[in-house]
Coordinates of C-alpha atoms in Angstrom, one line a residue:
Chain A
X1 CA -111.0 -96.5 -76.9
X2 CA -109.8 -99.8 -75.4
X3 CA -107.9 -100.6 -78.6
X4 CA -106.2 -97.2 -78.4
X5 CA -105.2 -97.8 -74.8
X6 CA -103.9 -101.2 -75.8
X7 CA -101.6 -99.5 -78.3
X8 CA -100.0 -97.4 -75.6
X9 CA -97.6 -100.1 -74.3
X10 CA -96.3 -101.1 -77.8
X11 CA -95.9 -97.5 -78.7
X12 CA -94.0 -96.7 -75.5
X13 CA -91.8 -99.8 -76.1
X14 CA -91.0 -98.6 -79.6
X15 CA -90.4 -95.1 -78.3
X16 CA -87.6 -96.3 -76.1
X17 CA -85.9 -98.0 -79.0
X18 CA -86.3 -94.7 -80.9
X19 CA -84.9 -92.6 -78.1
X20 CA -81.8 -94.9 -77.7
X21 CA -81.3 -94.8 -81.4
X22 CA -81.6 -91.0 -81.5
X23 CA -79.1 -90.6 -78.7
X24 CA -76.6 -92.9 -80.5
X25 CA -77.3 -91.2 -83.8
X26 CA -76.4 -87.9 -82.1
X27 CA -73.1 -89.5 -81.0
X28 CA -72.6 -90.8 -84.5
X29 CA -72.9 -87.2 -85.8
X30 CA -69.9 -86.3 -83.7
X31 CA -67.7 -88.9 -85.4
X32 CA -66.9 -87.7 -88.9
X33 CA -66.5 -91.1 -90.5
X34 CA -69.9 -92.2 -89.1
X35 CA -71.6 -88.9 -89.9
X36 CA -70.7 -89.3 -93.6
X37 CA -72.5 -92.7 -93.8
X38 CA -75.9 -93.0 -95.3
X39 CA -78.7 -92.9 -92.7
X40 CA -79.5 -96.6 -92.5
X41 CA -75.9 -97.4 -91.6
X42 CA -75.8 -94.5 -89.2
X43 CA -78.9 -95.8 -87.5
X44 CA -77.2 -99.2 -87.1
X45 CA -74.3 -97.7 -85.3
X46 CA -76.6 -95.2 -83.7
X47 CA -78.6 -97.9 -81.9
X48 CA -75.5 -99.6 -80.6
X49 CA -73.9 -96.4 -79.5
X50 CA -77.2 -95.3 -77.9
X51 CA -77.5 -98.5 -75.8
X52 CA -73.8 -98.2 -74.8
X53 CA -74.3 -94.5 -73.9
X54 CA -77.6 -94.8 -72.0
X55 CA -76.8 -98.1 -70.2
X56 CA -73.2 -97.1 -69.5
X57 CA -74.2 -93.6 -68.5
X58 CA -76.9 -94.9 -66.1
X59 CA -74.3 -97.3 -64.6
X60 CA -71.7 -94.6 -64.0
X61 CA -74.0 -91.9 -62.8
X62 CA -75.9 -94.2 -60.5
X63 CA -72.8 -95.9 -59.0
X64 CA -70.5 -92.9 -58.7
X65 CA -72.9 -90.0 -58.3
X66 CA -76.0 -91.7 -56.8
X67 CA -78.2 -90.5 -59.6
X68 CA -81.6 -92.3 -59.6
X69 CA -82.5 -94.8 -62.3
X70 CA -85.5 -92.7 -63.3
X71 CA -87.2 -91.5 -66.5
X72 CA -85.7 -88.0 -65.9
X73 CA -82.2 -89.4 -65.8
X74 CA -82.8 -91.4 -68.9
X75 CA -84.2 -88.4 -70.8
X76 CA -81.4 -86.1 -69.7
X77 CA -78.8 -88.7 -70.7
X78 CA -80.4 -89.1 -74.1
X79 CA -81.0 -85.4 -74.6
X80 CA -77.3 -84.6 -74.3
X81 CA -76.0 -86.4 -77.4
X82 CA -79.2 -85.6 -79.3
X83 CA -78.6 -81.9 -78.8
X84 CA -74.9 -82.2 -79.6
X85 CA -75.6 -84.2 -82.7
X86 CA -78.2 -81.7 -83.9
X87 CA -75.7 -78.9 -83.3
X88 CA -73.0 -80.7 -85.2
X89 CA -75.3 -81.4 -88.1
X90 CA -76.5 -77.8 -88.2
X91 CA -72.9 -76.5 -88.2
X92 CA -72.0 -78.9 -91.1
X93 CA -75.0 -77.8 -93.1
X94 CA -77.2 -80.0 -95.3
X95 CA -75.5 -82.9 -97.1
X96 CA -76.5 -84.2 -100.5
X97 CA -75.7 -87.7 -101.5
X98 CA -75.0 -88.4 -105.2
X99 CA -78.0 -90.1 -106.8
X100 CA -76.1 -93.3 -107.6
X101 CA -75.5 -93.8 -103.9
X102 CA -79.2 -93.7 -103.2
X103 CA -80.2 -96.2 -105.9
X104 CA -80.1 -99.7 -104.3
X105 CA -78.6 -102.6 -106.2
X106 CA -80.2 -106.0 -106.5
X107 CA -78.2 -107.5 -103.7
X108 CA -79.1 -104.6 -101.5
X109 CA -82.8 -105.0 -102.3
X110 CA -82.6 -108.7 -101.4
X111 CA -80.9 -107.8 -98.1
X112 CA -83.4 -105.0 -97.3
X113 CA -86.4 -107.2 -98.1
X114 CA -85.0 -110.2 -96.1
X115 CA -83.7 -108.2 -93.2
X116 CA -86.7 -106.0 -93.1
X117 CA -89.2 -108.9 -93.1
X118 CA -87.3 -110.8 -90.4
X119 CA -87.0 -107.7 -88.3
X120 CA -90.8 -107.0 -88.7
X121 CA -91.4 -110.6 -87.4
X122 CA -89.1 -110.0 -84.5
X123 CA -90.8 -106.8 -83.5
X124 CA -94.3 -108.3 -83.9
X125 CA -93.2 -111.1 -81.6
X126 CA -91.6 -108.7 -79.1
X127 CA -94.6 -106.5 -78.9
X128 CA -97.2 -109.2 -78.4
X129 CA -95.5 -112.2 -76.7
X130 CA -94.2 -112.2 -73.1
X131 CA -90.6 -113.0 -72.4
X132 CA -90.4 -116.8 -72.3
X133 CA -86.7 -117.6 -72.6
X134 CA -84.4 -119.1 -69.9
X135 CA -81.4 -116.9 -69.1
X136 CA -83.4 -113.7 -69.8
X137 CA -85.8 -114.5 -67.0
X138 CA -83.2 -116.1 -64.8
X139 CA -80.7 -113.3 -64.9
X140 CA -81.0 -110.3 -67.2
X141 CA -84.6 -109.3 -66.8
X142 CA -84.8 -110.3 -63.2
X143 CA -81.7 -108.1 -62.5
X144 CA -83.4 -105.2 -64.3
X145 CA -86.4 -105.5 -62.1
X146 CA -84.3 -105.4 -58.9
X147 CA -82.3 -102.4 -60.1
X148 CA -85.4 -100.5 -61.2
X149 CA -87.2 -101.1 -57.9
X150 CA -84.2 -100.0 -55.9
X151 CA -83.7 -97.0 -58.2
X152 CA -79.9 -97.6 -58.1
X153 CA -77.4 -99.9 -59.7
X154 CA -76.2 -100.7 -56.2
X155 CA -79.4 -102.5 -55.2
X156 CA -79.4 -103.9 -51.7
X157 CA -80.7 -107.2 -53.0
X158 CA -77.4 -107.7 -54.9
X159 CA -75.3 -106.6 -51.9
X160 CA -76.6 -109.1 -49.3
X161 CA -75.8 -112.7 -49.9
X162 CA -78.9 -114.1 -48.2
X163 CA -81.0 -113.0 -51.2
X164 CA -81.4 -115.4 -54.1
X165 CA -79.9 -113.6 -57.1
X166 CA -78.3 -115.7 -59.8
X167 CA -75.1 -114.3 -61.2
X168 CA -75.3 -111.0 -59.2
X169 CA -72.0 -109.8 -60.6
X170 CA -73.0 -110.1 -64.3
X171 CA -72.3 -106.9 -66.1
X172 CA -75.5 -104.8 -66.0
X173 CA -75.5 -102.8 -69.3
X174 CA -78.4 -104.7 -70.8
X175 CA -80.5 -104.7 -67.5
X176 CA -79.9 -101.0 -67.3
X177 CA -81.1 -100.5 -70.9
X178 CA -84.2 -102.5 -69.8
X179 CA -84.6 -100.2 -66.9
X180 CA -84.5 -97.2 -69.3
X181 CA -87.2 -98.8 -71.4
X182 CA -89.3 -99.6 -68.4
X183 CA -89.0 -96.1 -66.9
X184 CA -89.8 -94.5 -70.2
X185 CA -92.9 -96.7 -70.6
X186 CA -93.8 -96.4 -66.9
X187 CA -94.5 -100.2 -67.1
X188 CA -96.3 -102.3 -64.5
X189 CA -95.5 -105.8 -63.4
X190 CA -96.9 -107.7 -66.4
X191 CA -95.4 -105.4 -69.0
X192 CA -92.1 -106.0 -70.7
X193 CA -91.4 -102.9 -72.9
X194 CA -87.7 -103.9 -73.1
X195 CA -88.4 -106.8 -75.4
X196 CA -88.1 -104.6 -78.6
X197 CA -84.6 -103.5 -77.4
X198 CA -83.4 -107.0 -78.0
X199 CA -85.2 -107.3 -81.3
X200 CA -83.6 -104.0 -82.4
X201 CA -80.1 -105.6 -82.0
X202 CA -80.9 -107.8 -85.0
X203 CA -81.2 -105.0 -87.6
X204 CA -78.4 -103.0 -85.9
X205 CA -76.0 -106.0 -86.3
X206 CA -77.0 -106.4 -89.9
X207 CA -76.4 -102.7 -90.6
X208 CA -73.1 -102.7 -88.8
X209 CA -72.0 -105.8 -90.8
X210 CA -73.1 -104.1 -94.0
X211 CA -71.4 -100.8 -93.2
X212 CA -68.1 -102.5 -92.2
X213 CA -68.1 -104.9 -95.1
X214 CA -68.9 -102.2 -97.6
X215 CA -65.8 -100.3 -96.7
X216 CA -63.7 -103.3 -97.6
X217 CA -65.6 -104.9 -100.5
X218 CA -68.1 -102.5 -101.9
X219 CA -71.9 -102.6 -102.0
X220 CA -72.7 -105.9 -103.7
X221 CA -70.7 -108.4 -101.5
X222 CA -71.5 -106.4 -98.4
X223 CA -75.2 -106.7 -99.2
X224 CA -75.0 -110.4 -99.8
X225 CA -73.1 -110.8 -96.5
X226 CA -75.8 -108.8 -94.7
X227 CA -78.4 -111.0 -96.4
X228 CA -76.6 -114.1 -95.3
X229 CA -76.7 -112.8 -91.7
X230 CA -80.3 -111.9 -92.0
X231 CA -81.1 -115.4 -93.1
X232 CA -79.3 -117.1 -90.2
X233 CA -82.1 -118.8 -88.4
X234 CA -80.5 -118.8 -85.0
X235 CA -80.3 -115.0 -84.9
X236 CA -84.0 -114.5 -85.3
X237 CA -85.6 -117.7 -84.3
X238 CA -83.8 -118.8 -81.2
X239 CA -85.4 -117.6 -78.0
X240 CA -82.4 -118.7 -76.0
X241 CA -79.6 -116.6 -77.5
X242 CA -81.2 -114.9 -80.5
X243 CA -83.0 -111.6 -80.9
X244 CA -86.3 -113.2 -79.9
X245 CA -85.2 -113.5 -76.2
X246 CA -83.4 -111.3 -73.7
X247 CA -80.0 -112.9 -73.7
X248 CA -76.9 -110.7 -74.0
X249 CA -75.0 -112.7 -76.6
X250 CA -76.4 -110.9 -79.7
X251 CA -75.8 -107.5 -78.2
X252 CA -72.3 -108.5 -77.2
X253 CA -71.7 -109.8 -80.8
X254 CA -72.8 -106.5 -82.3
X255 CA -70.7 -104.3 -79.9
X256 CA -67.6 -106.5 -80.2
X257 CA -67.7 -106.9 -84.0
X258 CA -68.7 -103.3 -84.8
X259 CA -66.1 -101.8 -82.4
X260 CA -63.3 -104.0 -83.8
X261 CA -64.3 -103.2 -87.4
X262 CA -64.0 -99.5 -86.7
X263 CA -60.4 -99.9 -85.4
X264 CA -59.5 -102.1 -88.4
X265 CA -60.5 -99.4 -90.9
X266 CA -58.0 -98.1 -93.4
X267 CA -56.9 -95.2 -91.2
X268 CA -59.0 -94.8 -88.1
X269 CA -59.2 -91.3 -86.7
X270 CA -59.8 -90.0 -83.2
X271 CA -63.6 -90.1 -83.7
X272 CA -63.4 -93.7 -84.8
X273 CA -61.3 -94.4 -81.7
X274 CA -64.0 -92.9 -79.4
X275 CA -66.8 -94.7 -81.2
X276 CA -64.9 -98.0 -81.1
X277 CA -64.1 -97.5 -77.5
X278 CA -67.8 -96.9 -76.7
X279 CA -68.8 -100.0 -78.5
X280 CA -66.1 -102.2 -77.0
X281 CA -66.9 -100.7 -73.6
X282 CA -70.5 -101.8 -74.3
X283 CA -69.2 -105.3 -75.0
X284 CA -67.3 -105.3 -71.7
X285 CA -70.4 -104.3 -69.8
X286 CA -72.8 -106.6 -71.7
X287 CA -71.5 -110.0 -70.6
X288 CA -68.7 -111.7 -68.7
X289 CA -67.0 -112.7 -71.9
X290 CA -67.2 -109.1 -73.1
X291 CA -64.2 -107.9 -71.0
X292 CA -61.7 -110.4 -72.4
X293 CA -63.1 -110.0 -75.9
X294 CA -62.9 -106.2 -75.8
X295 CA -59.3 -106.3 -74.6
X296 CA -58.5 -108.9 -77.2
X297 CA -60.1 -106.7 -79.9
X298 CA -58.0 -103.8 -78.8
X299 CA -54.8 -105.9 -78.8
X300 CA -55.3 -107.4 -82.3
X301 CA -56.4 -104.1 -83.8
X302 CA -53.3 -102.4 -82.4
X303 CA -51.0 -105.3 -83.6
X304 CA -52.6 -105.1 -87.1
X305 CA -52.0 -101.3 -87.3
X306 CA -48.3 -101.7 -86.2
X307 CA -47.7 -104.6 -88.5
X308 CA -49.2 -102.7 -91.5
X309 CA -47.2 -99.6 -90.6
X310 CA -43.9 -101.6 -90.2
X311 CA -44.4 -103.1 -93.7
X312 CA -44.6 -99.7 -95.1
X313 CA -41.5 -98.8 -93.1
X314 CA -43.2 -95.9 -91.4
X315 CA -41.2 -94.2 -88.6
X316 CA -42.2 -95.0 -85.0
X317 CA -43.5 -91.5 -84.5
X318 CA -46.0 -92.1 -87.4
X319 CA -46.9 -95.5 -85.9
X320 CA -47.6 -93.8 -82.6
X321 CA -49.8 -91.3 -84.3
X322 CA -51.8 -94.1 -85.9
X323 CA -52.2 -95.8 -82.6
X324 CA -53.8 -92.8 -81.0
X325 CA -57.4 -93.8 -81.9
X326 CA -56.6 -97.2 -80.4
X327 CA -55.4 -95.5 -77.2
X328 CA -58.7 -93.6 -77.0
X329 CA -60.6 -96.7 -77.4
X330 CA -58.5 -98.5 -74.8
X331 CA -59.1 -95.6 -72.3
X332 CA -62.9 -96.0 -72.6
X333 CA -62.7 -99.8 -72.3
X334 CA -60.5 -99.5 -69.2
X335 CA -62.8 -96.9 -67.7
X336 CA -65.7 -99.3 -68.2
X337 CA -63.8 -102.2 -66.6
X338 CA -62.8 -100.0 -63.6
X339 CA -66.5 -99.1 -63.2
X340 CA -67.5 -102.7 -63.4
X341 CA -64.8 -103.7 -60.8
X342 CA -65.9 -100.9 -58.5
X343 CA -69.5 -102.0 -58.7
X344 CA -68.7 -105.7 -58.2
X345 CA -66.6 -104.9 -55.1
X346 CA -69.8 -104.4 -53.1
X347 CA -71.6 -107.6 -54.4
X348 CA -70.8 -111.0 -52.9
X349 CA -70.8 -113.5 -55.7
X350 CA -73.2 -116.5 -55.4
X351 CA -75.3 -118.7 -57.6
X352 CA -72.6 -118.5 -60.2
X353 CA -70.2 -120.9 -61.9
X354 CA -67.2 -118.5 -61.2
X355 CA -65.3 -119.8 -64.2
X356 CA -62.5 -117.3 -63.7
X357 CA -61.4 -119.0 -60.5
X358 CA -60.9 -122.3 -62.4
X359 CA -58.9 -121.0 -65.4
X360 CA -55.4 -122.0 -64.1
X361 CA -53.1 -124.1 -66.2
X362 CA -53.7 -127.1 -63.9
X363 CA -57.4 -126.8 -64.5
X364 CA -57.2 -126.5 -68.2
X365 CA -54.6 -129.2 -68.8
X366 CA -55.1 -132.0 -69.8
X367 CA -58.9 -131.5 -69.8
X368 CA -58.8 -129.1 -72.8
X369 CA -57.5 -132.0 -74.9
X370 CA -58.9 -135.0 -73.0
X371 CA -62.4 -133.8 -73.3
X372 CA -62.3 -133.2 -77.1
X373 CA -63.7 -136.7 -78.0
X374 CA -66.7 -136.1 -75.8
X375 CA -67.4 -132.5 -76.7
X376 CA -66.6 -132.3 -80.4
X377 CA -69.7 -134.4 -81.5
X378 CA -72.0 -132.2 -79.5
X379 CA -70.5 -129.1 -81.1
X380 CA -70.8 -130.7 -84.6
X381 CA -74.4 -131.6 -83.9
X382 CA -75.2 -128.0 -82.9
X383 CA -73.6 -126.5 -86.0
X384 CA -75.4 -129.0 -88.2
X385 CA -78.8 -128.2 -86.6
X386 CA -81.0 -127.2 -89.6
X387 CA -83.4 -125.0 -87.6
X388 CA -80.6 -123.0 -86.1
X389 CA -78.0 -122.7 -88.8
X390 CA -79.4 -124.2 -92.0
X391 CA -76.5 -124.9 -94.3
X392 CA -74.4 -122.0 -93.0
X393 CA -71.5 -124.0 -91.5
X394 CA -71.4 -126.3 -94.5
X395 CA -71.2 -123.5 -97.0
X396 CA -68.8 -121.2 -95.2
X397 CA -65.6 -123.3 -95.6
X398 CA -66.3 -123.8 -99.3
X399 CA -66.8 -120.1 -99.9
X400 CA -63.6 -119.3 -97.9
X401 CA -61.7 -121.8 -99.9
X402 CA -63.0 -120.6 -103.2
X403 CA -62.6 -117.0 -102.3
X404 CA -59.3 -117.1 -100.5
X405 CA -57.8 -114.7 -102.9
X406 CA -60.1 -112.0 -101.6
X407 CA -58.8 -112.3 -98.1
X408 CA -55.3 -111.1 -99.1
X409 CA -54.3 -107.6 -98.2
X410 CA -57.3 -107.2 -95.9
X411 CA -57.3 -107.6 -92.1
X412 CA -58.1 -111.3 -92.5
X413 CA -55.9 -112.5 -89.7
X414 CA -57.2 -110.1 -87.0
X415 CA -60.8 -110.9 -88.1
X416 CA -60.2 -114.6 -88.0
X417 CA -58.6 -114.3 -84.6
X418 CA -61.5 -112.2 -83.4
X419 CA -64.0 -114.8 -84.7
X420 CA -62.1 -117.6 -82.9
X421 CA -61.7 -115.7 -79.6
X422 CA -65.2 -116.5 -78.2
X423 CA -64.8 -120.1 -79.2
X424 CA -61.5 -120.2 -77.2
X425 CA -63.3 -118.8 -74.2
X426 CA -66.0 -121.4 -74.7
X427 CA -63.4 -124.2 -74.9
X428 CA -61.8 -123.1 -71.7
X429 CA -65.1 -123.1 -69.9
X430 CA -65.9 -126.6 -71.3
X431 CA -62.6 -127.8 -70.1
X432 CA -63.3 -126.9 -66.5
X433 CA -67.1 -127.2 -66.2
X434 CA -68.2 -130.2 -64.0
X435 CA -71.0 -131.1 -66.3
X436 CA -69.1 -132.2 -69.4
X437 CA -72.0 -132.6 -71.8
X438 CA -74.6 -130.0 -70.6
X439 CA -72.7 -126.8 -71.0
X440 CA -71.5 -127.2 -74.7
X441 CA -75.0 -128.3 -75.7
X442 CA -76.6 -125.1 -74.3
X443 CA -73.9 -122.5 -75.0
X444 CA -72.0 -123.4 -78.2
X445 CA -74.6 -121.7 -80.5
X446 CA -74.3 -118.5 -78.5
X447 CA -70.5 -118.5 -78.6
X448 CA -70.7 -118.8 -82.4
X449 CA -73.0 -115.8 -82.4
X450 CA -70.5 -113.8 -80.3
X451 CA -67.8 -114.2 -83.0
X452 CA -70.2 -113.9 -85.9
X453 CA -69.5 -110.3 -87.0
X454 CA -65.8 -110.7 -87.7
X455 CA -66.6 -114.0 -89.4
X456 CA -69.1 -112.3 -91.7
X457 CA -66.6 -109.6 -92.4
X458 CA -64.3 -112.3 -93.8
X459 CA -67.2 -113.8 -95.8
X460 CA -67.7 -110.5 -97.7
X461 CA -64.3 -110.4 -99.5
X462 CA -64.4 -114.2 -100.1
X463 CA -67.8 -113.7 -101.8
X464 CA -66.4 -110.9 -103.8
X465 CA -63.5 -113.0 -104.9
X466 CA -65.8 -115.8 -106.0
X467 CA -67.8 -113.4 -108.1
X468 CA -64.8 -111.6 -109.6
X469 CA -63.3 -115.0 -110.3
X470 CA -66.3 -116.0 -112.2
X471 CA -66.5 -112.8 -114.1
X472 CA -62.8 -112.7 -115.1
X473 CA -63.0 -116.4 -116.2
X474 CA -66.2 -115.6 -118.1
X475 CA -64.6 -112.6 -119.8
X476 CA -61.6 -114.7 -120.8
X477 CA -63.8 -117.4 -122.2
X478 CA -65.8 -114.8 -124.1
Chain B
X1 CA -70.6 -120.9 -123.7
X2 CA -68.7 -119.7 -120.6
X3 CA -66.9 -122.2 -118.4
X4 CA -66.8 -121.0 -114.7
X5 CA -64.0 -121.9 -112.3
X6 CA -65.3 -124.9 -110.5
X7 CA -64.5 -123.7 -107.0
X8 CA -66.2 -120.3 -107.6
X9 CA -69.2 -121.9 -109.2
X10 CA -69.5 -124.5 -106.4
X11 CA -69.1 -121.8 -103.7
X12 CA -71.6 -119.4 -105.3
X13 CA -74.1 -122.2 -105.9
X14 CA -73.9 -123.4 -102.3
X15 CA -74.1 -119.9 -101.0
X16 CA -77.3 -119.3 -103.1
X17 CA -78.7 -122.6 -101.8
X18 CA -78.0 -121.6 -98.2
X19 CA -79.5 -118.2 -98.7
X20 CA -82.6 -119.5 -100.4
X21 CA -83.2 -122.3 -97.9
X22 CA -82.5 -120.2 -94.8
X23 CA -84.5 -117.2 -96.1
X24 CA -87.4 -119.5 -96.7
X25 CA -87.2 -120.7 -93.1
X26 CA -86.8 -117.3 -91.6
X27 CA -89.4 -115.6 -93.8
X28 CA -91.9 -118.4 -92.9
X29 CA -91.4 -117.8 -89.2
X30 CA -91.6 -114.0 -89.7
X31 CA -94.9 -114.4 -91.4
X32 CA -96.1 -116.6 -88.6
X33 CA -95.0 -114.1 -86.0
X34 CA -96.7 -111.2 -87.9
X35 CA -99.9 -113.2 -88.3
X36 CA -99.9 -114.1 -84.6
X37 CA -99.3 -110.5 -83.6
X38 CA -102.2 -109.4 -85.8
X39 CA -104.4 -112.1 -84.3
X40 CA -103.6 -110.9 -80.7
X41 CA -103.5 -107.1 -81.5
X42 CA -104.9 -105.1 -78.7
X43 CA -104.4 -107.8 -76.1
X44 CA -103.2 -106.6 -72.7
X45 CA -99.9 -107.9 -71.4
X46 CA -101.7 -109.8 -68.6
X47 CA -103.9 -111.5 -71.2
X48 CA -100.8 -112.3 -73.3
X49 CA -99.2 -113.9 -70.3
X50 CA -102.3 -116.0 -69.6
X51 CA -102.3 -117.2 -73.2
X52 CA -98.7 -118.3 -73.1
X53 CA -98.2 -119.5 -69.5
X54 CA -101.7 -120.6 -68.7
X55 CA -104.4 -119.1 -66.5
X56 CA -103.6 -121.2 -63.4
X57 CA -100.0 -120.2 -63.3
X58 CA -100.8 -116.5 -63.9
X59 CA -103.6 -116.4 -61.4
X60 CA -101.2 -117.9 -58.8
X61 CA -98.6 -115.3 -59.6
X62 CA -101.1 -112.5 -59.4
X63 CA -102.3 -113.8 -56.0
X64 CA -98.7 -114.0 -54.7
X65 CA -98.0 -110.4 -55.9
X66 CA -101.0 -109.2 -54.0
X67 CA -100.0 -111.2 -50.9
X68 CA -96.4 -110.1 -50.8
X69 CA -95.6 -106.4 -51.0
X70 CA -93.3 -105.2 -53.7
X71 CA -90.5 -104.6 -51.1
X72 CA -91.3 -107.8 -49.3
X73 CA -89.6 -111.2 -49.2
X74 CA -90.4 -114.9 -49.3
X75 CA -88.8 -118.3 -49.0
X76 CA -88.5 -120.2 -52.3
X77 CA -88.3 -123.9 -52.8
X78 CA -87.8 -125.6 -56.2
X79 CA -90.0 -128.7 -56.6
X80 CA -89.7 -128.7 -60.4
X81 CA -87.6 -130.8 -62.7
X82 CA -83.8 -130.4 -62.5
X83 CA -83.4 -128.3 -65.7
X84 CA -86.8 -126.7 -65.8
X85 CA -85.9 -123.5 -64.0
X86 CA -89.3 -123.4 -62.3
X87 CA -88.0 -121.6 -59.3
X88 CA -86.1 -119.1 -61.4
X89 CA -89.2 -118.2 -63.4
X90 CA -91.3 -117.8 -60.3
X91 CA -88.6 -115.6 -58.9
X92 CA -88.6 -113.5 -62.1
X93 CA -92.4 -113.1 -62.0
X94 CA -92.3 -112.0 -58.4
X95 CA -89.3 -109.7 -58.7
X96 CA -88.5 -107.2 -57.2
X97 CA -89.8 -109.1 -54.2
X98 CA -86.7 -110.7 -52.6
X99 CA -86.3 -114.5 -52.4
X100 CA -84.5 -116.6 -50.0
X101 CA -83.7 -119.9 -51.8
X102 CA -83.5 -122.9 -49.6
X103 CA -82.9 -125.5 -52.3
X104 CA -84.7 -128.2 -54.2
X105 CA -87.6 -130.0 -52.5
X106 CA -85.9 -133.4 -52.8
X107 CA -82.7 -132.1 -51.2
X108 CA -84.2 -130.3 -48.2
X109 CA -82.7 -131.2 -44.9
X110 CA -84.6 -133.3 -42.4
X111 CA -87.6 -131.6 -40.9
X112 CA -86.0 -130.9 -37.5
X113 CA -83.0 -129.2 -39.1
X114 CA -85.2 -127.3 -41.5
X115 CA -87.4 -126.0 -38.6
X116 CA -84.3 -124.4 -37.0
X117 CA -83.0 -122.7 -40.2
X118 CA -86.2 -121.7 -42.0
X119 CA -86.7 -117.9 -41.7
X120 CA -89.7 -116.9 -39.7
X121 CA -92.5 -114.7 -40.7
X122 CA -92.1 -115.3 -44.4
X123 CA -94.4 -117.2 -46.8
X124 CA -92.9 -120.3 -48.4
X125 CA -93.4 -120.5 -52.1
X126 CA -93.0 -123.9 -53.8
X127 CA -92.3 -123.7 -57.5
X128 CA -93.8 -126.7 -59.1
X129 CA -93.1 -128.7 -62.3
X130 CA -93.5 -127.0 -65.7
X131 CA -96.5 -124.8 -66.1
X132 CA -98.1 -125.9 -62.8
X133 CA -98.9 -122.9 -60.5
X134 CA -96.6 -122.2 -57.6
X135 CA -98.0 -122.9 -54.2
X136 CA -97.8 -120.6 -51.1
X137 CA -97.6 -122.2 -47.7
X138 CA -97.1 -120.8 -44.3
X139 CA -94.2 -122.0 -42.2
X140 CA -96.1 -124.6 -40.3
X141 CA -97.9 -126.0 -43.3
X142 CA -94.6 -126.2 -45.2
X143 CA -92.8 -128.0 -42.4
X144 CA -95.7 -130.5 -42.0
X145 CA -95.7 -131.2 -45.7
X146 CA -92.0 -131.7 -45.8
X147 CA -92.3 -134.1 -42.8
X148 CA -95.1 -136.0 -44.5
X149 CA -93.2 -136.2 -47.8
X150 CA -90.2 -138.2 -46.5
X151 CA -89.7 -141.1 -44.3
X152 CA -88.6 -140.4 -40.7
X153 CA -84.8 -140.4 -40.3
X154 CA -82.8 -141.2 -37.2
X155 CA -82.0 -138.1 -35.3
X156 CA -78.7 -136.5 -36.2
X157 CA -76.7 -135.8 -33.0
X158 CA -75.0 -132.9 -34.6
X159 CA -78.4 -131.2 -35.0
X160 CA -78.2 -130.5 -31.3

């Protein structure tokens, strides 16, 4: 009997992951391109959309309508897209996939085994170990406890500067997802049913990488790319920034990369625009860096679409039509940013670095260059750390060089810019931070994670080019 | 015999090497995690916390949670190492109870000045080094301990 009772908490924690995924899967059913995907890829997008929907929905309803952060609100919020998704599916009727699409290839088996085993380890850890990271306890999980106790996103403890709250203006999407999990589980003070939410971002990111890469390169290279991501030690092993903790960097990476990839598709439709907007809004509400990254993603995706259309000499009317999904995505991101600004207006900032106040040209110059000799060795050491990255950063340039042919004709430039954007933000922060050596040492890995999805989407075509190069040379020689 | 383009062969070989070595590392850790979870299956969250953070720390947190109501407040002092985050972790474990942070122990103002600014009627919780349990003091006990812990300073006229 005691063993059955002990299972209640893990089951409730897993149920919250399932509910968020179901809500997002319902939303994915409303997006034709996502609804056509096989169920594993749909679940990947579903989880990300579910967190964005539930967290963002709780945020908006609580702040603007005074809705309580309660189990009822969470269930109602989740029920809406689930019902809509079921209705859309029922209207479409059953869908049969061709048998060849169901049969996994060797690369896919490798990715499934590797990603599945690492995910299993993460969930095992999340369900039996208490939260023991730094920022998770300092900021994200603490904020969740304050919000849950107050029953509102406008918790009085945030609004009065006498109370000790670190980073009180940090975007609250992930704390609100934590509140949803805690409310669903009815958890007590020692229970942390939100831990599997963070673990679930790991397979969601892998599936989003696989789904996006597969559109551009086919199944084999996409699967090898997903396997490469699954094997990245930092993502699964690092408590401070990986899926084993409660940091917001991995969620931000997944939202940012998956949203951008939807907009960079061959011809995004309105549904893609909504989904991308929801994901990028999730990025904007996940972390401070999320807002500039989401806006940057919108800008480079729009620029890419215009550039591609101009090359084909399409008329401006057609270009405007092609930009409509981008406009929908931008509308959602701007709505999220407006919500964030409205919420922040009532919260005095304190116990925070307030980087934005130091990002003037006079602050950045000449520090951005003068600090390179001191900072670069630290960054190099972090990237060469075996336990965090293994050989990844050594191998990547070689694969890009050998497979550079594969990057032609694909959205390589926006993806490269998107991968570099978080590093640019990091560099700006390193240029103004008073502790020259501390910040890069503890944040560089996480900034690399933030730009990982676009980077991996560049890896896939490079891998394909390497393989096809080998094949064509082998065929010639034969 | 087929001759492969050197760059593609090198890249593919290195990629395979990365994948094999990193997968070995991650799968090893995944196995350890699953094994550990199996070993501690059925354990309550409280017991898991005692296992990870130590019984003295968890007992002290439990006592503080009983002493301070969930909607109550307390004064927090950080006596831990600079980058240890002791006060932050105590605050997390006591949340949603509200904390008033008065700083690091070694940077507290002189006892007279502290006496004037320290909020009344709230327990003072001192977050200690590492896994050492936090201590709860009443106002008088805290001020006495601060006075004892530092040499007497000349009176600052600006203190009034």
